[in-house]
Coordinates of C-alpha atoms and ligand atoms in Angstrom, one line a residue:
V1 CA -18.5 -42.7 22.4
F2 CA -17.7 -42.5 18.6
R3 CA -21.1 -43.7 17.7
D4 CA -22.8 -40.8 19.8
S5 CA -20.6 -38.0 18.7
F6 CA -20.9 -39.3 15.1
L7 CA -24.6 -39.2 15.3
D8 CA -24.5 -35.5 16.4
I9 CA -22.1 -34.2 13.8
S10 CA -23.8 -31.0 12.5
F11 CA -23.5 -31.9 8.8
P12 CA -25.0 -34.9 7.2
S13 CA -22.6 -37.9 7.3
F14 CA -22.6 -41.6 6.9
L15 CA -20.3 -44.6 6.9
I16 CA -20.3 -47.0 3.9
D17 CA -18.5 -50.4 3.6
S18 CA -16.2 -51.2 0.7
Q19 CA -19.3 -52.2 -1.5
G20 CA -20.8 -48.8 -1.0
K21 CA -23.6 -50.0 1.4
I22 CA -24.6 -47.6 4.2
I23 CA -23.7 -49.0 7.5
I24 CA -24.8 -46.1 9.7
S25 CA -25.9 -42.4 9.1
N26 CA -26.2 -39.7 11.5
K27 CA -29.2 -37.7 12.7
I28 CA -29.1 -34.8 10.3
F29 CA -28.5 -37.0 7.3
Q30 CA -31.6 -39.0 8.3
K31 CA -33.7 -35.8 8.7
R32 CA -32.7 -34.5 5.4
Y33 CA -32.4 -37.5 3.3
G34 CA -34.7 -40.0 5.0
F35 CA -34.0 -43.7 6.0
G36 CA -34.8 -45.1 2.6
V37 CA -31.3 -44.6 1.2
E38 CA -29.3 -47.9 1.6
N39 CA -26.4 -47.4 -0.7
V40 CA -24.3 -44.8 -2.5
F41 CA -23.6 -46.1 -5.9
G42 CA -26.5 -48.6 -6.5
E43 CA -29.4 -48.1 -8.7
N44 CA -31.5 -46.4 -6.2
G45 CA -28.5 -45.3 -4.2
F46 CA -27.8 -41.8 -3.0
I47 CA -26.0 -40.6 -6.1
S48 CA -28.6 -41.5 -8.7
K49 CA -31.3 -40.0 -6.4
Y50 CA -29.5 -36.7 -5.4
M51 CA -26.8 -36.1 -7.9
S52 CA -27.5 -33.8 -10.9
G53 CA -26.1 -34.4 -14.2
D54 CA -25.5 -37.7 -15.9
L55 CA -22.6 -39.0 -13.9
N56 CA -22.5 -42.7 -13.9
P57 CA -22.6 -44.1 -10.3
A58 CA -20.7 -47.3 -11.3
S59 CA -17.8 -45.5 -12.8
L60 CA -17.6 -43.2 -9.8
F61 CA -17.3 -46.3 -7.7
E62 CA -14.4 -47.5 -9.7
K63 CA -12.7 -44.2 -9.2
L64 CA -13.3 -44.4 -5.4
K65 CA -11.8 -47.8 -5.4
K66 CA -8.7 -46.6 -7.4
N67 CA -8.2 -43.3 -5.6
N68 CA -9.5 -44.3 -2.2
C69 CA -11.2 -40.9 -1.8
L70 CA -13.9 -38.9 -3.9
L71 CA -15.1 -35.4 -4.0
L72 CA -18.3 -35.2 -5.7
N73 CA -20.3 -32.1 -6.6
L74 CA -24.0 -32.5 -5.8
G75 CA -25.1 -29.2 -7.4
M76 CA -26.6 -26.1 -6.0
S77 CA -29.0 -25.4 -3.2
G78 CA -30.5 -22.2 -2.0
E79 CA -31.0 -18.9 -3.9
G80 CA -29.3 -15.5 -4.4
T81 CA -26.4 -14.8 -2.1
A82 CA -27.4 -17.8 0.1
Q83 CA -26.8 -20.1 -2.8
E84 CA -24.6 -23.1 -1.8
M85 CA -22.7 -25.8 -3.7
I86 CA -23.3 -29.1 -2.0
F87 CA -20.3 -31.6 -2.1
L88 CA -20.0 -35.1 -1.0
N89 CA -16.6 -36.0 0.5
I90 CA -15.7 -39.7 0.8
Y91 CA -12.7 -40.6 2.7
P92 CA -11.3 -44.0 3.8
V93 CA -11.4 -44.6 7.5
C94 CA -9.3 -46.9 9.6
T95 CA -11.3 -49.5 11.6
T96 CA -10.1 -51.2 14.7
K97 CA -12.1 -54.2 13.5
E98 CA -9.7 -57.2 13.2
D99 CA -11.1 -58.1 9.7
G100 CA -9.5 -54.9 8.7
K101 CA -12.2 -54.2 5.9
L102 CA -12.1 -50.8 4.5
M103 CA -14.8 -48.3 5.4
Y104 CA -15.5 -44.9 4.1
L105 CA -16.7 -41.7 5.9
C106 CA -19.0 -39.7 3.7
S107 CA -19.9 -36.2 4.7
I108 CA -22.1 -33.7 3.0
Q109 CA -20.9 -30.1 3.0
A110 CA -22.2 -26.9 1.7
Q111 CA -19.9 -24.3 0.3
P112 CA -20.9 -20.8 -0.4
V113 CA -20.8 -20.2 -4.1
F114 CA -17.8 -18.0 -5.2
G115 CA -17.9 -18.4 -8.9
T116 CA -18.8 -20.9 -11.7
T117 CA -19.0 -24.7 -11.0
D118 CA -15.6 -25.3 -12.2
S119 CA -14.0 -22.6 -10.1
V120 CA -16.0 -24.0 -7.1
L121 CA -14.1 -27.4 -7.3
R122 CA -10.9 -25.4 -7.5
Q123 CA -12.0 -23.4 -4.4
V124 CA -12.6 -26.3 -2.4
A125 CA -9.1 -27.8 -2.9
H126 CA -7.1 -24.5 -2.7
Y127 CA -9.1 -22.0 -0.7
D128 CA -10.0 -21.7 2.8
I129 CA -13.7 -22.2 3.3
L130 CA -14.1 -19.6 6.1
T131 CA -12.3 -16.7 4.5
G132 CA -12.1 -17.5 0.9
L133 CA -8.3 -16.9 1.1
P134 CA -5.8 -19.3 -0.5
N135 CA -5.1 -22.2 1.8
R136 CA -1.7 -23.6 2.9
I137 CA -1.6 -25.7 -0.2
L138 CA -2.1 -22.9 -2.6
F139 CA 0.1 -20.6 -0.6
K140 CA 3.1 -23.1 -0.9
E141 CA 2.4 -23.5 -4.5
R142 CA 2.4 -19.8 -5.2
F143 CA 5.3 -19.2 -2.8
E144 CA 7.3 -21.8 -4.9
Q145 CA 6.5 -20.1 -8.1
A146 CA 7.3 -16.7 -6.7
L147 CA 10.7 -18.0 -5.5
R148 CA 11.6 -19.3 -8.8
N149 CA 10.7 -16.1 -10.5
S150 CA 12.7 -14.2 -8.1
E151 CA 15.7 -16.5 -8.6
R152 CA 15.4 -16.0 -12.4
N153 CA 15.0 -12.2 -12.4
G154 CA 17.3 -11.6 -9.4
E155 CA 14.6 -10.1 -7.4
H156 CA 14.0 -9.7 -3.6
L157 CA 11.1 -11.4 -2.0
G158 CA 9.7 -11.3 1.5
I159 CA 7.3 -13.4 3.6
I160 CA 5.5 -12.4 6.5
I161 CA 3.9 -14.9 8.8
L162 CA 1.4 -13.5 11.3
D163 CA -0.5 -14.8 14.1
L164 CA -3.4 -13.3 16.1
D165 CA -2.4 -12.6 19.7
R166 CA -4.2 -14.5 22.5
F167 CA -6.7 -15.8 20.0
K168 CA -7.3 -18.9 22.2
R169 CA -8.9 -16.4 24.8
I170 CA -11.0 -14.9 22.2
N171 CA -12.2 -18.5 21.2
D172 CA -12.8 -19.4 24.8
T173 CA -14.6 -16.2 25.6
F174 CA -16.9 -15.9 22.4
G175 CA -17.0 -19.4 21.3
H176 CA -16.3 -20.7 17.9
T177 CA -18.9 -19.0 15.7
K178 CA -18.0 -15.6 16.8
S179 CA -14.3 -16.3 16.7
D180 CA -14.8 -17.6 13.2
E181 CA -16.5 -14.0 12.3
I182 CA -13.4 -12.3 13.7
L183 CA -11.1 -14.4 11.6
K184 CA -13.3 -13.5 8.5
Q185 CA -13.1 -9.8 9.3
V186 CA -9.4 -10.0 9.9
A187 CA -8.9 -11.6 6.4
G188 CA -11.1 -8.9 4.9
R189 CA -9.2 -6.0 6.4
L190 CA -5.8 -7.3 5.7
K191 CA -6.5 -8.4 2.0
Q192 CA -6.9 -4.6 1.3
K193 CA -3.3 -4.0 2.5
F194 CA -1.6 -6.0 -0.2
R195 CA -1.0 -5.7 -3.9
K196 CA -2.9 -8.0 -6.2
T197 CA 0.4 -9.8 -7.0
D198 CA 1.2 -10.7 -3.4
T199 CA -0.3 -14.0 -2.2
F200 CA -2.1 -13.6 1.1
A201 CA -3.3 -16.9 2.7
R202 CA -4.7 -18.4 5.8
L203 CA -2.3 -21.2 6.9
G204 CA -4.8 -22.5 9.4
G205 CA -6.2 -21.6 12.7
D206 CA -5.3 -18.0 13.5
E207 CA -2.2 -18.0 11.4
F208 CA -1.9 -16.1 8.0
A209 CA 0.9 -15.4 5.7
V210 CA 1.8 -13.2 2.8
V211 CA 4.4 -13.5 0.1
L212 CA 5.7 -10.0 -1.0
T213 CA 7.1 -10.2 -4.6
D214 CA 9.6 -7.9 -6.4
L215 CA 10.5 -5.9 -3.4
K216 CA 12.4 -2.8 -4.4
N217 CA 14.4 -3.1 -1.1
F218 CA 14.1 -5.0 1.9
E219 CA 12.8 -2.0 4.0
D220 CA 9.7 -2.2 1.9
S221 CA 8.5 -5.3 3.9
S222 CA 8.5 -3.2 7.1
I223 CA 6.1 -0.8 5.4
V224 CA 3.7 -3.8 4.7
A225 CA 4.2 -5.1 8.3
S226 CA 3.3 -1.5 9.7
N227 CA 0.2 -1.5 7.6
I228 CA -0.8 -4.8 8.9
K229 CA -0.2 -3.5 12.3
D230 CA -2.5 -0.5 11.5
A231 CA -5.2 -2.7 10.3
F232 CA -5.7 -3.9 13.8
Q233 CA -6.0 -0.4 15.3
A234 CA -9.8 -0.2 14.9
P235 CA -11.9 -2.7 17.0
F236 CA -13.7 -5.7 15.4
I237 CA -17.4 -5.6 16.0
I238 CA -18.8 -9.1 16.9
G239 CA -22.4 -9.2 17.9
G240 CA -22.4 -5.6 18.6
E241 CA -19.4 -5.9 20.9
K242 CA -16.1 -4.2 20.3
V243 CA -13.2 -6.6 20.4
Y244 CA -9.6 -5.3 20.0
M245 CA -7.2 -7.6 18.4
S246 CA -3.4 -7.5 17.5
S247 CA -1.0 -9.6 15.6
S248 CA 2.6 -10.8 16.0
M249 CA 4.6 -11.1 12.8
G250 CA 7.7 -12.8 11.5
I251 CA 9.6 -11.7 8.4
C252 CA 11.9 -13.4 6.3
L253 CA 13.8 -12.4 3.2
F254 CA 14.9 -14.0 0.1
P255 CA 17.8 -14.4 -0.9
N256 CA 19.4 -13.4 2.3
D257 CA 17.5 -15.6 4.8
G258 CA 17.0 -18.9 3.0
E259 CA 16.6 -20.6 -0.4
S260 CA 13.7 -22.9 -0.2
V261 CA 10.0 -22.3 0.8
E262 CA 10.5 -24.7 3.7
Q263 CA 13.5 -22.9 5.0
L264 CA 12.0 -19.5 4.4
M265 CA 8.8 -20.5 6.2
K266 CA 10.7 -22.0 9.1
N267 CA 12.8 -18.9 9.6
A268 CA 9.8 -16.6 9.4
D269 CA 8.3 -18.9 12.0
S270 CA 11.1 -18.4 14.4
A271 CA 11.1 -14.6 13.7
L272 CA 7.2 -14.8 14.7
Y273 CA 8.2 -16.7 17.8
H274 CA 10.6 -13.8 18.6
S275 CA 7.8 -11.3 18.2
K276 CA 5.8 -13.3 20.6
N277 CA 8.6 -13.3 23.2
R278 CA 9.1 -9.5 22.7
G279 CA 5.6 -9.0 24.0
R280 CA 3.5 -9.5 20.9
N281 CA 1.8 -6.9 18.7
C282 CA 5.0 -6.2 16.8
Y283 CA 7.2 -7.6 13.9
S284 CA 10.6 -9.1 13.9
Y285 CA 13.0 -10.0 11.1
Y286 CA 14.9 -13.2 11.0
S287 CA 18.2 -11.4 10.7
G288 CA 19.5 -9.2 13.4
E289 CA 20.8 -6.6 11.1
M290 CA 17.3 -6.0 9.5
N291 CA 15.8 -5.9 12.9
Q292 CA 18.1 -3.0 13.8
K293 CA 17.3 -1.1 10.6
A294 CA 13.5 -1.8 11.2
N295 CA 13.8 -0.3 14.7
E296 CA 15.4 2.7 13.5
R297 CA 12.7 3.2 10.9
L298 CA 9.9 2.4 13.3
G299 CA 11.1 5.1 15.6
L300 CA 11.2 7.6 12.7
E301 CA 7.7 6.5 11.6
S302 CA 6.2 6.9 15.2
R303 CA 7.8 10.4 15.6
L304 CA 6.6 11.3 12.1
R305 CA 3.1 10.3 13.1
D306 CA 3.2 12.9 16.0
A307 CA 4.9 15.7 14.2
I308 CA 1.9 17.4 13.0
K309 CA 0.2 17.4 16.3
N310 CA 3.4 18.5 18.0
Q311 CA 3.9 21.3 15.5
E312 CA 7.3 20.1 14.6
F313 CA 7.1 21.2 10.9
E314 CA 8.3 24.5 9.6
L315 CA 8.3 26.1 6.3
Y316 CA 11.5 27.7 4.9
Y317 CA 11.1 30.0 1.8
Q318 CA 13.6 30.3 -1.1
P319 CA 13.3 33.4 -3.2
R320 CA 12.8 33.2 -7.0
V321 CA 14.0 36.2 -9.0
N322 CA 13.1 37.5 -12.4
I323 CA 16.6 38.1 -14.0
S324 CA 15.9 41.1 -16.3
Q325 CA 13.7 43.0 -13.9
C326 CA 15.9 42.1 -10.9
K327 CA 12.7 41.5 -9.1
L328 CA 11.6 39.1 -6.4
V329 CA 8.5 37.6 -8.0
S330 CA 7.9 34.4 -6.2
C331 CA 9.3 32.2 -3.3
E332 CA 9.0 28.3 -3.0
A333 CA 7.8 26.8 0.3
L334 CA 10.2 24.1 1.5
I335 CA 9.3 21.9 4.5
R336 CA 11.6 21.1 7.3
W337 CA 11.0 18.8 10.1
N338 CA 12.5 19.9 13.6
D339 CA 12.7 16.4 15.1
P340 CA 13.2 16.7 18.8
E341 CA 15.7 13.8 18.7
K342 CA 17.6 14.2 15.4
G343 CA 17.3 18.0 14.8
I344 CA 16.3 19.5 11.4
I345 CA 15.5 16.6 9.0
P346 CA 15.5 17.5 5.2
P347 CA 12.3 16.7 3.1
L348 CA 14.0 14.1 1.1
E349 CA 14.5 12.1 4.3
F350 CA 10.9 12.0 5.4
I351 CA 8.7 12.9 2.4
P352 CA 9.0 9.5 1.0
I353 CA 8.2 7.8 4.4
A354 CA 5.2 10.2 4.9
E355 CA 4.0 9.4 1.4
E356 CA 4.2 5.6 2.2
L357 CA 2.3 5.9 5.5
G358 CA -0.3 8.2 3.9
L359 CA 0.6 11.0 6.2
I360 CA 1.6 13.3 3.1
V361 CA -2.1 14.1 2.7
P362 CA -2.4 16.0 6.1
I363 CA 1.2 17.2 5.9
G364 CA 0.5 18.4 2.5
E365 CA -2.6 20.3 3.7
W366 CA -0.6 21.9 6.4
V367 CA 2.0 23.1 4.1
L368 CA -0.7 24.7 1.8
R369 CA -2.4 26.3 4.6
T370 CA 0.7 27.7 6.3
A371 CA 2.2 29.0 3.1
C372 CA -1.1 30.8 2.4
E373 CA -1.2 32.2 5.8
D374 CA 2.3 33.6 5.6
L375 CA 1.6 35.0 2.1
A376 CA -1.4 36.8 3.4
R377 CA 0.7 38.4 5.9
W378 CA 3.3 39.5 3.5
Q379 CA 0.5 40.9 1.3
K380 CA -0.6 43.0 4.2
M381 CA 2.9 44.1 4.6
G382 CA 2.6 45.5 1.2
F383 CA 4.1 42.7 -1.1
T384 CA 0.9 42.3 -3.0
E385 CA 2.4 40.7 -6.1
L386 CA 4.5 38.2 -4.4
Q387 CA 3.7 34.7 -5.2
V388 CA 4.2 31.5 -3.1
S389 CA 4.9 28.1 -4.8
V390 CA 4.0 25.0 -3.0
N391 CA 5.3 21.5 -3.8
T392 CA 2.8 18.6 -3.9
S393 CA 3.0 14.9 -4.1
A394 CA 1.1 12.3 -6.1
K395 CA -0.7 11.0 -3.0
Q396 CA -2.3 14.4 -2.6
F397 CA -3.6 14.3 -6.2
A398 CA -5.0 10.8 -5.7
D399 CA -6.9 12.3 -2.7
N400 CA -10.3 13.6 -4.2
T401 CA -10.6 16.1 -1.4
L402 CA -7.7 18.2 -2.6
L403 CA -9.7 20.9 -4.6
D404 CA -12.2 21.3 -1.7
K405 CA -9.3 21.8 0.6
L406 CA -7.8 24.2 -1.6
E407 CA -10.7 26.3 -2.1
Q408 CA -11.3 26.3 1.7
I409 CA -7.7 27.4 2.4
L410 CA -8.0 30.3 -0.2
E411 CA -11.2 31.3 1.4
D412 CA -10.0 31.1 5.0
T413 CA -6.7 33.1 4.4
G414 CA -8.1 35.5 2.0
V415 CA -5.2 34.9 -0.5
D416 CA -5.9 35.6 -4.1
S417 CA -5.6 32.4 -6.2
R418 CA -3.3 34.2 -8.6
N419 CA -0.6 34.5 -6.0
L420 CA -0.6 30.8 -5.3
E421 CA 1.3 28.3 -7.5
I422 CA 1.2 24.5 -7.2
E423 CA 4.4 22.6 -8.2
I424 CA 3.9 19.1 -9.5
T425 CA 6.6 16.6 -10.8
E426 CA 6.4 14.4 -13.9
S427 CA 6.1 11.2 -11.8
T428 CA 2.9 12.5 -10.2
I429 CA 1.3 13.1 -13.8
V430 CA 2.4 9.7 -14.9
K431 CA 0.9 7.8 -11.8
N432 CA -2.6 8.7 -12.8
I433 CA -2.7 10.8 -16.0
T434 CA -6.5 11.0 -16.4
M435 CA -7.2 12.0 -12.8
T436 CA -4.2 14.3 -12.5
A437 CA -5.0 16.2 -15.8
K438 CA -8.6 16.8 -14.5
T439 CA -7.4 18.0 -11.2
L440 CA -4.8 20.3 -12.7
E441 CA -7.5 21.7 -15.0
E442 CA -9.8 22.5 -12.2
I443 CA -6.9 24.0 -10.2
S444 CA -6.1 26.3 -13.2
N445 CA -9.6 27.1 -13.6
M446 CA -9.5 28.4 -10.0
G447 CA -6.9 30.9 -11.0
V448 CA -4.1 29.1 -9.2
S449 CA -0.8 28.8 -11.3
V450 CA 0.6 25.4 -12.0
A451 CA 4.3 24.6 -12.4
I452 CA 6.1 21.5 -13.7
D453 CA 9.0 20.8 -11.2
D454 CA 12.2 19.1 -11.8
F455 CA 11.8 19.1 -15.5
G456 CA 14.3 17.0 -17.4
T457 CA 14.9 14.2 -14.8
G458 CA 11.7 12.3 -15.6
Y459 CA 9.7 11.4 -18.7
S460 CA 10.0 15.0 -20.1
S461 CA 7.0 14.3 -22.2
L462 CA 6.2 17.1 -24.6
N463 CA 2.7 15.8 -24.7
Y464 CA 2.1 16.8 -21.1
L465 CA 3.7 20.1 -21.7
K466 CA 1.3 20.7 -24.6
N467 CA -1.8 19.3 -23.2
L468 CA -1.7 20.1 -19.3
P469 CA -2.4 23.6 -18.0
F470 CA 1.1 24.7 -17.1
D471 CA 2.2 28.2 -16.4
T472 CA 5.8 27.6 -15.3
L473 CA 8.5 25.1 -16.1
K474 CA 11.2 24.5 -13.6
I475 CA 14.5 23.2 -15.0
D476 CA 16.0 20.6 -12.6
M477 CA 19.3 21.8 -11.2
E478 CA 21.0 18.7 -12.5
F479 CA 21.3 20.5 -15.9
I480 CA 22.2 23.8 -14.3
R481 CA 25.1 22.5 -12.4
D482 CA 27.7 22.0 -15.2
I483 CA 26.1 24.3 -17.6
T484 CA 29.2 26.5 -18.0
N485 CA 31.6 23.7 -18.7
N486 CA 29.5 20.8 -20.0
K487 CA 28.4 21.3 -23.8
N488 CA 25.6 18.6 -23.4
D489 CA 24.2 20.1 -20.3
A490 CA 24.2 23.6 -21.8
A491 CA 22.6 22.3 -25.0
I492 CA 19.8 20.5 -23.0
A493 CA 19.2 23.6 -20.9
K494 CA 19.1 25.8 -24.0
A495 CA 16.6 23.5 -25.8
I496 CA 14.3 23.3 -22.8
I497 CA 14.3 27.0 -22.4
A498 CA 13.5 27.5 -26.1
L499 CA 10.8 24.8 -25.9
A500 CA 9.1 26.5 -22.9
Q501 CA 9.4 29.9 -24.6
G502 CA 7.8 28.4 -27.6
L503 CA 4.8 27.0 -25.5
N504 CA 4.6 30.4 -23.7
L505 CA 5.7 29.0 -20.3
N506 CA 7.5 30.9 -17.6
V507 CA 11.0 29.2 -17.3
V508 CA 12.7 29.1 -14.0
S509 CA 16.1 27.5 -13.6
E510 CA 16.7 25.9 -10.2
G511 CA 19.9 25.5 -8.2
V512 CA 21.8 28.5 -9.6
E513 CA 24.9 28.9 -7.6
T514 CA 27.3 31.1 -9.5
E515 CA 27.4 34.2 -11.5
D516 CA 28.6 32.4 -14.6
Q517 CA 25.5 30.1 -14.5
L518 CA 23.3 33.2 -14.1
V519 CA 24.9 34.9 -17.1
H520 CA 24.7 31.8 -19.2
L521 CA 21.1 31.3 -18.4
K522 CA 20.1 34.8 -19.2
K523 CA 21.7 34.5 -22.7
A524 CA 19.8 31.4 -23.2
G525 CA 16.6 33.3 -22.6
C526 CA 15.6 32.0 -19.1
N527 CA 13.3 34.5 -17.2
E528 CA 13.7 33.5 -13.6
V529 CA 16.2 31.8 -11.3
Q530 CA 16.3 30.3 -8.0
G531 CA 19.4 29.1 -6.1
F532 CA 22.0 29.7 -3.5
L533 CA 23.4 32.6 -5.5
I534 CA 20.3 34.6 -4.7
S535 CA 19.6 32.9 -1.4
R536 CA 19.3 29.7 0.5
P537 CA 15.8 28.7 1.6
L538 CA 15.3 30.9 4.7
T539 CA 13.2 30.7 7.9
V540 CA 10.0 33.0 7.9
E541 CA 11.8 35.7 9.9
R542 CA 15.0 35.8 7.7
F543 CA 12.7 35.7 4.6
E544 CA 10.8 38.6 5.7
K545 CA 13.9 40.5 6.3
F546 CA 15.1 39.5 2.8
L547 CA 11.9 40.7 1.2
K548 CA 12.4 44.2 2.8
D549 CA 16.2 44.3 2.0
F550 CA 15.8 43.0 -1.5
S551 CA 13.5 45.7 -2.7
V552 CA 15.9 48.4 -1.2
D553 CA 18.9 46.6 -2.5
C554 CA 17.7 46.0 -5.9
K555 CA 20.0 48.6 -7.8
S556 CA 23.2 47.4 -6.2
R557 CA 22.2 43.9 -6.5
K558 CA 21.6 44.4 -10.2
A559 CA 25.2 45.5 -10.4
E560 CA 26.3 42.6 -8.2
M561 CA 24.4 40.2 -10.4
N562 CA 26.4 41.6 -13.5
I563 CA 23.2 42.2 -15.4
S564 CA 22.1 45.3 -17.1
Ligands
C2E1 P1 12.4 20.9 -5.2 O1 11.0 21.2 -5.1 O2 13.1 20.7 -6.4 O3 13.2 22.0 -4.3 C1 14.3 22.5 -4.7 C2 15.3 22.0 -3.7 O4 16.7 22.3 -4.2 C3 15.3 22.4 -2.3 O5 15.9 21.2 -1.5 C4 16.3 23.5 -2.1 O6 16.9 23.7 -0.8 C5 17.4 22.9 -3.1 N1 18.2 24.0 -3.7 C6 17.7 25.3 -4.0 N2 18.8 26.1 -4.6 C7 19.8 25.3 -4.5 C8 21.1 25.5 -4.9 O7 21.6 26.5 -5.4 N3 22.0 24.4 -5.0 C9 21.6 23.3 -4.3 N4 22.6 22.2 -4.3 N5 20.4 22.9 -4.0 C10 19.5 24.0 -4.0 P2 15.0 20.8 -0.3 O8 14.5 21.9 0.6 O9 16.0 19.8 0.5 O10 13.8 20.1 -0.9 C11 14.1 18.8 -1.6 C12 12.7 18.4 -2.3 O11 11.8 17.9 -1.2 C13 12.0 19.4 -3.1 O12 12.7 19.5 -4.3 C14 10.7 18.8 -3.1 O13 10.5 18.0 -4.1 C15 10.5 18.2 -1.7 N6 9.7 19.1 -0.9 C16 10.1 20.1 -0.2 N7 9.2 20.7 0.5 C17 8.0 19.8 0.2 C18 6.6 20.0 0.5 O14 6.2 20.7 1.3 N8 5.8 18.8 0.0 C19 6.3 18.1 -0.8 N9 5.4 17.1 -1.3 N10 7.6 18.0 -1.2 C20 8.4 18.9 -0.7
MG2 MG1 9.8 22.3 -6.0
MG3 MG1 12.7 21.1 -8.2

């Protein structure tokens, strides 16, 4: 039986005895290399006939006897992208023969070329042939390293083990070749979901794993897990056929769930098992507490995904007033989420999640469009000079359709670009300075105003202020809060105001809550204020009422605001 199956193995193979003499070779070997080859290490042996370079067969034979196995590079074959590196693997095999003489199984395998000759050798030992991903050996090595780093630096680490659901059925239905193709596609899709510093590996069969280094908090691991889940949403195309796949995941965290690679992998495995029991296509944590948190977050995530479609977002508007003219000049659009389960959710609780999930791009577009539609209506009502200010997030600036969308929205709503202002924070600028600068330049060229928001809390770089096309600077409320009784805050606010004036920027103080603050800011030369003193953010209806009343009320308000 062995003999027959050996003869049919699909890659060239042969058995040699302990002297290097070929005892038997299989069909494909005979077809490719002929019958003439009788030994491996001799003068006219396989190596001297087929191996490139000037390796000495005799010394290789010594090496084999010493190490009991050998991996030899026989050079390249084929051309272009089909180029392959040919390897000869020699392993000892147990014999049932009573004389107990050692035999070696030799097989010739082709490896697609990944890089240079040296790196190919490394590839074979450390990388999975099918997917090109690190294999289990390299995974453990890197995991060990990451663990030691995290220990040293007191960082958090996560590992996710994932397994394709019902892969055996795929294997039975489609056969090995097509199933291998699916594994390759899975690897390719998932690879894009991780950072370069995370090790993503194929552990074997349909099992993959990833080590997530330097987690800011443990919840970050659930973001990665949902990203993995998303990667399976689209079908895989195999031989023109659509195949839907899913995966189950187990997540384990360091230092909470274990200290060693073995322990962490075992615990991630048991979490994976839990996912399979829960009905697959999901992820589980090793610890119960994390599972609870993950479930809450998952609920929030899935509701957030439907929120646009279900029209659960709403814009509130907060008035912005010019102090000396006592004039309502602008208003800031602030998003709220009316969640059917939890009621009104403030932006700081869902914007960060929307950013992580990539939902901020469509949400941001909705905000822009809705704000412009509202503004168009107010202009028709006669408030032609009113400006609306819209917050943006870094992800929108990374999306290269922002400018087109902006243009389209202005055209559709008929709003004059001068009446629109875009707010951007320093962290957005820092994320990708070249691209952001270019986009801001174009936004500014369109006639749209640009404001730097929350100034003072981030990098507060004077370079940005000088070089980017800002019209307005908004001082963060952190400096306004204690302005009347904290000398430092007062000095900082005053300096920012002076700086902005020097650069010809319009200065807005945010979070103004008291008369005293207002008087103080006016003295320091601030032009505009926004805050609870004037008004809280209002629903559209109440803002429209505010618009009408404010103009009527202005005189008395001026007195009220204690300004001449
Ligand atoms: P922001 O742009 O700095 O907005 C000002 C925030 O300060 C608002 O909080 C506003 O309600 C609050 N505020 C205004 N006056 C006062 C005051 O006198 N006292 C106090 N204590 N707070 C005041 P909100 O609406 O919760 O928004 C928080 C942040 O969420 C915003 O900060 C902005 O960064 C972000 N955000 C809001 N809407 C959007 C949006 O449509 N897109 C994006 N990307 N971010 C948004
Ligand atoms: Mg803002
Ligand atoms: Mg702000």
